[in-house]
Amino acid sequence: MKEPKFVAFSTQKGGAGKTTLTVTMASFLYYCMGLKIIVVDCDYPQYSINDMREREKMLLELSPSFKKTFSDTLLRTKLKPFPVLVCPPEEAMKKVRDLIEEGEDVDIVFFDLPGTVNNRGVVNVVNCMDMVVVPIAADNVVLESSLAFALKLQEWLTTGRSQIKGLYMLWNMMDAREKTDLYDRYEKLFEELGLATLRTKVPDTKKYRREGSETLERAVFRSTVMPPDKTLLKGTRLTELADEILKILKD
């Protein structure tokens, strides 16, 4: 990629998985695929990704197994943890551009944004995105909220108020027990509304919530300082999602 790409998993409904998707995708692309990644945590006031990074710093002191896995990763990849910038939305783009102008080599910048489009700072950041991915789930509350959010972004696009280059819906936390025609019906509705849907569907699996532990010796999937453990990748569709996103960004 010649120019850095700006990507956000974004929705106004909490619990749709945007932060988890941001972390796991950033870590997979950085530690497993060698892309230069920056994560910008603008999700005021919780700053969840920054909190995760701070927890992991403590785990490196408290958990021998976590420290060993981290050390093995560092030895194998020669990659220090990717930068996590923490700032309110109105400062985000300036911080990123300053870093790039200082010579930071960047392929993709991921933004974790507050779940609102009623904040001018958020609007300004969203309007700079090369790709906005809106996570959705087969739950009426999540679906209606996320759909309203996507339609608002689409309205900005069609009226020329936004420069977003790509807007995509993403089925997240998909329940394998749900009938496939339910998803087909929703996707037909999205198509009628002019909304594109990513082909990859992310399953509902506890692997995405598997973090480091002070007391348990276990493989880690969600982390900012190491990749998703390869023994846990099967069935998560993370690799397929990464490939699909990269193809879109390169086209």
CSV table of C-alpha atoms in Angstrom, one decimal:
chain,number,residue,atom,x,y,z
A,1,MET,CA,0.0,0.0,0.0
A,2,LYS,CA,1.6,3.3,-1.1
A,3,GLU,CA,-0.5,5.5,1.2
A,4,PRO,CA,-1.7,4.7,4.7
A,5,LYS,CA,-5.3,3.4,4.8
A,6,PHE,CA,-7.7,4.5,7.5
A,7,VAL,CA,-10.2,1.9,8.7
A,8,ALA,CA,-12.8,1.9,11.4
A,9,PHE,CA,-15.1,-0.8,12.8
A,10,SER,CA,-17.8,1.5,13.9
A,11,THR,CA,-21.4,1.5,15.2
A,12,GLN,CA,-23.4,3.3,17.7
A,13,LYS,CA,-24.6,0.1,19.5
A,14,GLY,CA,-22.4,-1.1,22.4
A,15,GLY,CA,-21.8,-4.8,22.5
A,16,ALA,CA,-21.6,-5.2,18.7
A,17,GLY,CA,-17.9,-6.2,18.9
A,18,LYS,CA,-16.2,-3.2,17.3
A,19,THR,CA,-13.4,-2.9,19.8
A,20,THR,CA,-12.7,-6.7,19.7
A,21,LEU,CA,-12.7,-6.7,15.9
A,22,THR,CA,-10.3,-3.7,15.9
A,23,VAL,CA,-7.8,-5.3,18.3
A,24,THR,CA,-7.8,-8.8,16.7
A,25,MET,CA,-7.6,-7.5,13.2
A,26,ALA,CA,-4.8,-5.0,14.0
A,27,SER,CA,-2.9,-7.7,15.8
A,28,PHE,CA,-3.3,-10.3,13.1
A,29,LEU,CA,-2.3,-7.9,10.3
A,30,TYR,CA,0.7,-6.6,12.3
A,31,TYR,CA,2.2,-9.7,14.0
A,32,CYS,CA,1.1,-12.4,11.4
A,33,MET,CA,1.2,-10.5,8.1
A,34,GLY,CA,3.8,-7.9,8.7
A,35,LEU,CA,1.8,-4.8,7.9
A,36,LYS,CA,2.7,-1.6,9.7
A,37,ILE,CA,-0.2,-0.8,12.0
A,38,ILE,CA,-1.3,2.1,14.3
A,39,VAL,CA,-4.4,1.9,16.5
A,40,VAL,CA,-6.0,5.1,17.6
A,41,ASP,CA,-8.2,4.8,20.6
A,42,CYS,CA,-10.7,7.7,20.5
A,43,ASP,CA,-13.5,5.8,22.4
A,44,TYR,CA,-13.9,8.4,25.1
A,45,PRO,CA,-14.4,8.0,28.1
A,46,GLN,CA,-13.6,4.2,28.4
A,47,TYR,CA,-10.6,4.0,26.1
A,48,SER,CA,-11.0,0.2,26.1
A,49,ILE,CA,-8.0,-0.6,23.8
A,50,ASN,CA,-5.6,1.6,25.9
A,51,ASP,CA,-6.9,-0.1,29.0
A,52,MET,CA,-6.2,-3.5,27.4
A,53,ARG,CA,-2.6,-2.4,26.6
A,54,GLU,CA,-2.2,-1.3,30.2
A,55,ARG,CA,-3.5,-4.6,31.6
A,56,GLU,CA,-1.1,-6.5,29.4
A,57,LYS,CA,1.8,-4.4,30.6
A,58,MET,CA,0.9,-5.5,34.2
A,59,LEU,CA,0.5,-9.1,33.0
A,60,LEU,CA,4.0,-9.1,31.7
A,61,GLU,CA,5.1,-8.5,35.3
A,62,LEU,CA,2.6,-10.8,37.0
A,63,SER,CA,2.2,-13.8,34.7
A,64,PRO,CA,5.3,-15.9,33.8
A,65,SER,CA,3.3,-17.8,31.0
A,66,PHE,CA,2.1,-14.5,29.4
A,67,LYS,CA,5.6,-13.1,29.6
A,68,LYS,CA,7.1,-16.2,28.0
A,69,THR,CA,4.6,-16.1,25.1
A,70,PHE,CA,5.2,-12.4,24.6
A,71,SER,CA,9.0,-13.0,24.6
A,72,ASP,CA,8.7,-15.9,22.2
A,73,THR,CA,6.6,-13.7,19.9
A,74,LEU,CA,9.2,-10.8,20.1
A,75,LEU,CA,12.0,-13.2,19.3
A,76,ARG,CA,10.2,-14.7,16.4
A,77,THR,CA,8.7,-11.6,14.8
A,78,LYS,CA,11.3,-8.9,15.9
A,79,LEU,CA,8.2,-6.7,16.3
A,80,LYS,CA,7.6,-4.5,19.3
A,81,PRO,CA,3.9,-3.9,20.1
A,82,PHE,CA,2.2,-1.5,17.6
A,83,PRO,CA,1.6,2.1,18.8
A,84,VAL,CA,-1.7,2.8,20.5
A,85,LEU,CA,-2.5,6.5,20.4
A,86,VAL,CA,-5.0,7.8,22.9
A,87,CYS,CA,-6.9,11.0,22.2
A,88,PRO,CA,-10.4,12.5,21.9
A,89,PRO,CA,-11.8,12.3,18.3
A,90,GLU,CA,-11.1,15.9,17.5
A,91,GLU,CA,-7.4,15.4,17.9
A,92,ALA,CA,-7.1,12.0,16.2
A,93,MET,CA,-6.3,13.0,12.6
A,94,LYS,CA,-3.7,15.6,13.6
A,95,LYS,CA,-1.9,13.0,15.9
A,96,VAL,CA,-1.9,10.5,13.1
A,97,ARG,CA,-0.7,12.9,10.4
A,98,ASP,CA,2.0,14.3,12.8
A,99,LEU,CA,3.3,10.7,13.3
A,100,ILE,CA,3.3,10.0,9.6
A,101,GLU,CA,5.1,13.3,8.8
A,102,GLU,CA,7.7,12.4,11.4
A,103,GLY,CA,8.6,9.4,9.3
A,104,GLU,CA,6.5,6.6,10.9
A,105,ASP,CA,6.0,3.8,8.3
A,106,VAL,CA,2.3,3.0,8.2
A,107,ASP,CA,0.1,0.7,6.1
A,108,ILE,CA,-3.2,0.9,8.0
A,109,VAL,CA,-4.5,3.0,10.8
A,110,PHE,CA,-7.4,1.5,12.8
A,111,PHE,CA,-9.7,3.9,14.7
A,112,ASP,CA,-11.8,2.9,17.7
A,113,LEU,CA,-14.5,5.6,17.8
A,114,PRO,CA,-17.3,6.5,20.2
A,115,GLY,CA,-20.7,5.1,19.2
A,116,THR,CA,-22.2,8.4,18.1
A,117,VAL,CA,-22.6,10.5,15.0
A,118,ASN,CA,-23.8,13.5,17.0
A,119,ASN,CA,-20.2,14.7,17.8
A,120,ARG,CA,-18.4,16.9,15.4
A,121,GLY,CA,-15.1,15.4,16.2
A,122,VAL,CA,-16.4,11.9,15.5
A,123,VAL,CA,-18.0,13.0,12.2
A,124,ASN,CA,-14.7,14.6,11.1
A,125,VAL,CA,-12.8,11.4,11.7
A,126,VAL,CA,-15.4,9.1,10.1
A,127,ASN,CA,-15.3,11.3,7.0
A,128,CYS,CA,-11.6,10.6,6.5
A,129,MET,CA,-12.0,6.8,6.5
A,130,ASP,CA,-11.0,4.7,3.5
A,131,MET,CA,-13.2,1.9,4.9
A,132,VAL,CA,-15.9,1.9,7.6
A,133,VAL,CA,-17.1,-1.6,8.7
A,134,VAL,CA,-20.4,-1.7,10.6
A,135,PRO,CA,-20.7,-4.8,12.8
A,136,ILE,CA,-24.2,-6.2,12.9
A,137,ALA,CA,-25.8,-9.2,14.7
A,138,ALA,CA,-29.1,-11.1,14.2
A,139,ASP,CA,-30.6,-9.2,17.2
A,140,ASN,CA,-33.3,-6.7,16.6
A,141,VAL,CA,-31.9,-4.1,18.9
A,142,VAL,CA,-28.3,-4.3,17.6
A,143,LEU,CA,-29.5,-4.6,14.0
A,144,GLU,CA,-31.9,-1.6,14.1
A,145,SER,CA,-29.3,0.6,15.8
A,146,SER,CA,-26.4,-0.4,13.5
A,147,LEU,CA,-28.6,-0.1,10.4
A,148,ALA,CA,-29.6,3.4,11.5
A,149,PHE,CA,-25.9,4.3,11.9
A,150,ALA,CA,-25.0,2.9,8.5
A,151,LEU,CA,-27.9,4.7,6.8
A,152,LYS,CA,-26.8,8.0,8.4
A,153,LEU,CA,-23.3,7.5,6.9
A,154,GLN,CA,-24.8,6.5,3.6
A,155,GLU,CA,-26.8,9.7,3.6
A,156,TRP,CA,-23.7,11.8,4.1
A,157,LEU,CA,-22.1,10.0,1.2
A,158,THR,CA,-25.0,10.5,-1.2
A,159,THR,CA,-25.3,14.2,-0.3
A,160,GLY,CA,-21.5,14.8,-0.7
A,161,ARG,CA,-21.0,15.5,3.0
A,162,SER,CA,-18.5,12.7,3.5
A,163,GLN,CA,-15.5,11.3,1.7
A,164,ILE,CA,-15.7,7.8,3.0
A,165,LYS,CA,-14.4,5.5,0.3
A,166,GLY,CA,-16.1,2.3,1.4
A,167,LEU,CA,-19.0,1.4,3.7
A,168,TYR,CA,-19.7,-2.2,4.5
A,169,MET,CA,-21.9,-4.2,6.8
A,170,LEU,CA,-20.3,-7.2,8.7
A,171,TRP,CA,-22.2,-10.1,10.3
A,172,ASN,CA,-20.5,-10.5,13.7
A,173,MET,CA,-21.2,-13.0,16.5
A,174,MET,CA,-23.1,-15.1,14.0
A,175,ASP,CA,-25.0,-18.0,15.7
A,176,ALA,CA,-24.5,-21.2,13.7
A,177,ARG,CA,-27.9,-22.4,14.9
A,178,GLU,CA,-29.7,-19.5,13.1
A,179,LYS,CA,-31.3,-20.4,9.8
A,180,THR,CA,-29.2,-19.1,6.9
A,181,ASP,CA,-32.3,-17.6,5.2
A,182,LEU,CA,-32.6,-15.1,8.1
A,183,TYR,CA,-29.2,-13.7,7.1
A,184,ASP,CA,-30.2,-13.9,3.4
A,185,ARG,CA,-33.3,-11.8,4.0
A,186,TYR,CA,-31.4,-9.1,5.9
A,187,GLU,CA,-28.7,-9.0,3.2
A,188,LYS,CA,-31.5,-8.5,0.6
A,189,LEU,CA,-32.8,-5.6,2.6
A,190,PHE,CA,-29.3,-4.1,2.8
A,191,GLU,CA,-28.9,-4.5,-1.0
A,192,GLU,CA,-32.2,-2.7,-1.5
A,193,LEU,CA,-31.0,0.1,0.7
A,194,GLY,CA,-27.8,0.3,-1.2
A,195,LEU,CA,-25.6,-1.1,1.6
A,196,ALA,CA,-22.8,-3.5,0.7
A,197,THR,CA,-22.2,-6.6,3.0
A,198,LEU,CA,-18.8,-8.3,3.5
A,199,ARG,CA,-18.9,-12.0,2.4
A,200,THR,CA,-17.1,-13.1,5.6
A,201,LYS,CA,-19.4,-13.8,8.6
A,202,VAL,CA,-17.7,-13.9,12.0
A,203,PRO,CA,-19.0,-16.6,14.2
A,204,ASP,CA,-20.1,-16.2,17.8
A,205,THR,CA,-17.1,-17.9,19.6
A,206,LYS,CA,-15.6,-17.3,23.0
A,207,LYS,CA,-12.2,-17.4,21.4
A,208,TYR,CA,-12.6,-13.7,20.6
A,209,ARG,CA,-12.8,-12.9,24.3
A,210,ARG,CA,-9.8,-15.0,25.3
A,211,GLU,CA,-7.3,-12.6,26.9
A,212,GLY,CA,-4.2,-13.2,29.0
A,213,SER,CA,-4.7,-14.2,32.6
A,214,GLU,CA,-2.7,-13.7,35.8
A,215,THR,CA,-3.6,-17.1,37.1
A,216,LEU,CA,-4.4,-19.3,34.0
A,217,GLU,CA,-1.8,-20.6,31.6
A,218,ARG,CA,-3.7,-20.5,28.3
A,219,ALA,CA,-3.5,-19.5,24.7
A,220,VAL,CA,-4.4,-15.8,24.0
A,221,PHE,CA,-6.6,-14.6,21.1
A,222,ARG,CA,-7.4,-11.0,21.9
A,223,SER,CA,-4.3,-9.0,22.6
A,224,THR,CA,-2.5,-5.8,21.6
A,225,VAL,CA,1.0,-7.2,22.3
A,226,MET,CA,0.9,-10.5,20.5
A,227,PRO,CA,-1.0,-12.2,17.6
A,228,PRO,CA,-4.1,-14.3,18.0
A,229,ASP,CA,-2.7,-17.8,18.9
A,230,LYS,CA,-2.6,-19.9,15.7
A,231,THR,CA,-4.0,-22.9,17.5
A,232,LEU,CA,-7.2,-20.8,18.1
A,233,LEU,CA,-7.6,-19.4,14.6
A,234,LYS,CA,-9.6,-22.3,13.2
A,235,GLY,CA,-13.3,-21.5,13.1
A,236,THR,CA,-12.9,-17.8,13.9
A,237,ARG,CA,-12.9,-16.6,10.2
A,238,LEU,CA,-10.4,-14.0,11.2
A,239,THR,CA,-8.0,-14.9,8.4
A,240,GLU,CA,-10.8,-14.8,5.8
A,241,LEU,CA,-11.9,-11.4,7.1
A,242,ALA,CA,-8.4,-10.0,6.9
A,243,ASP,CA,-8.0,-11.3,3.3
A,244,GLU,CA,-11.3,-9.7,2.3
A,245,ILE,CA,-10.5,-6.3,3.9
A,246,LEU,CA,-7.0,-6.2,2.4
A,247,LYS,CA,-8.4,-7.0,-1.1
A,248,ILE,CA,-10.9,-4.1,-0.8
A,249,LEU,CA,-8.2,-1.7,0.4
A,250,LYS,CA,-5.8,-2.6,-2.4
A,251,ASP,CA,-8.4,-2.3,-5.2
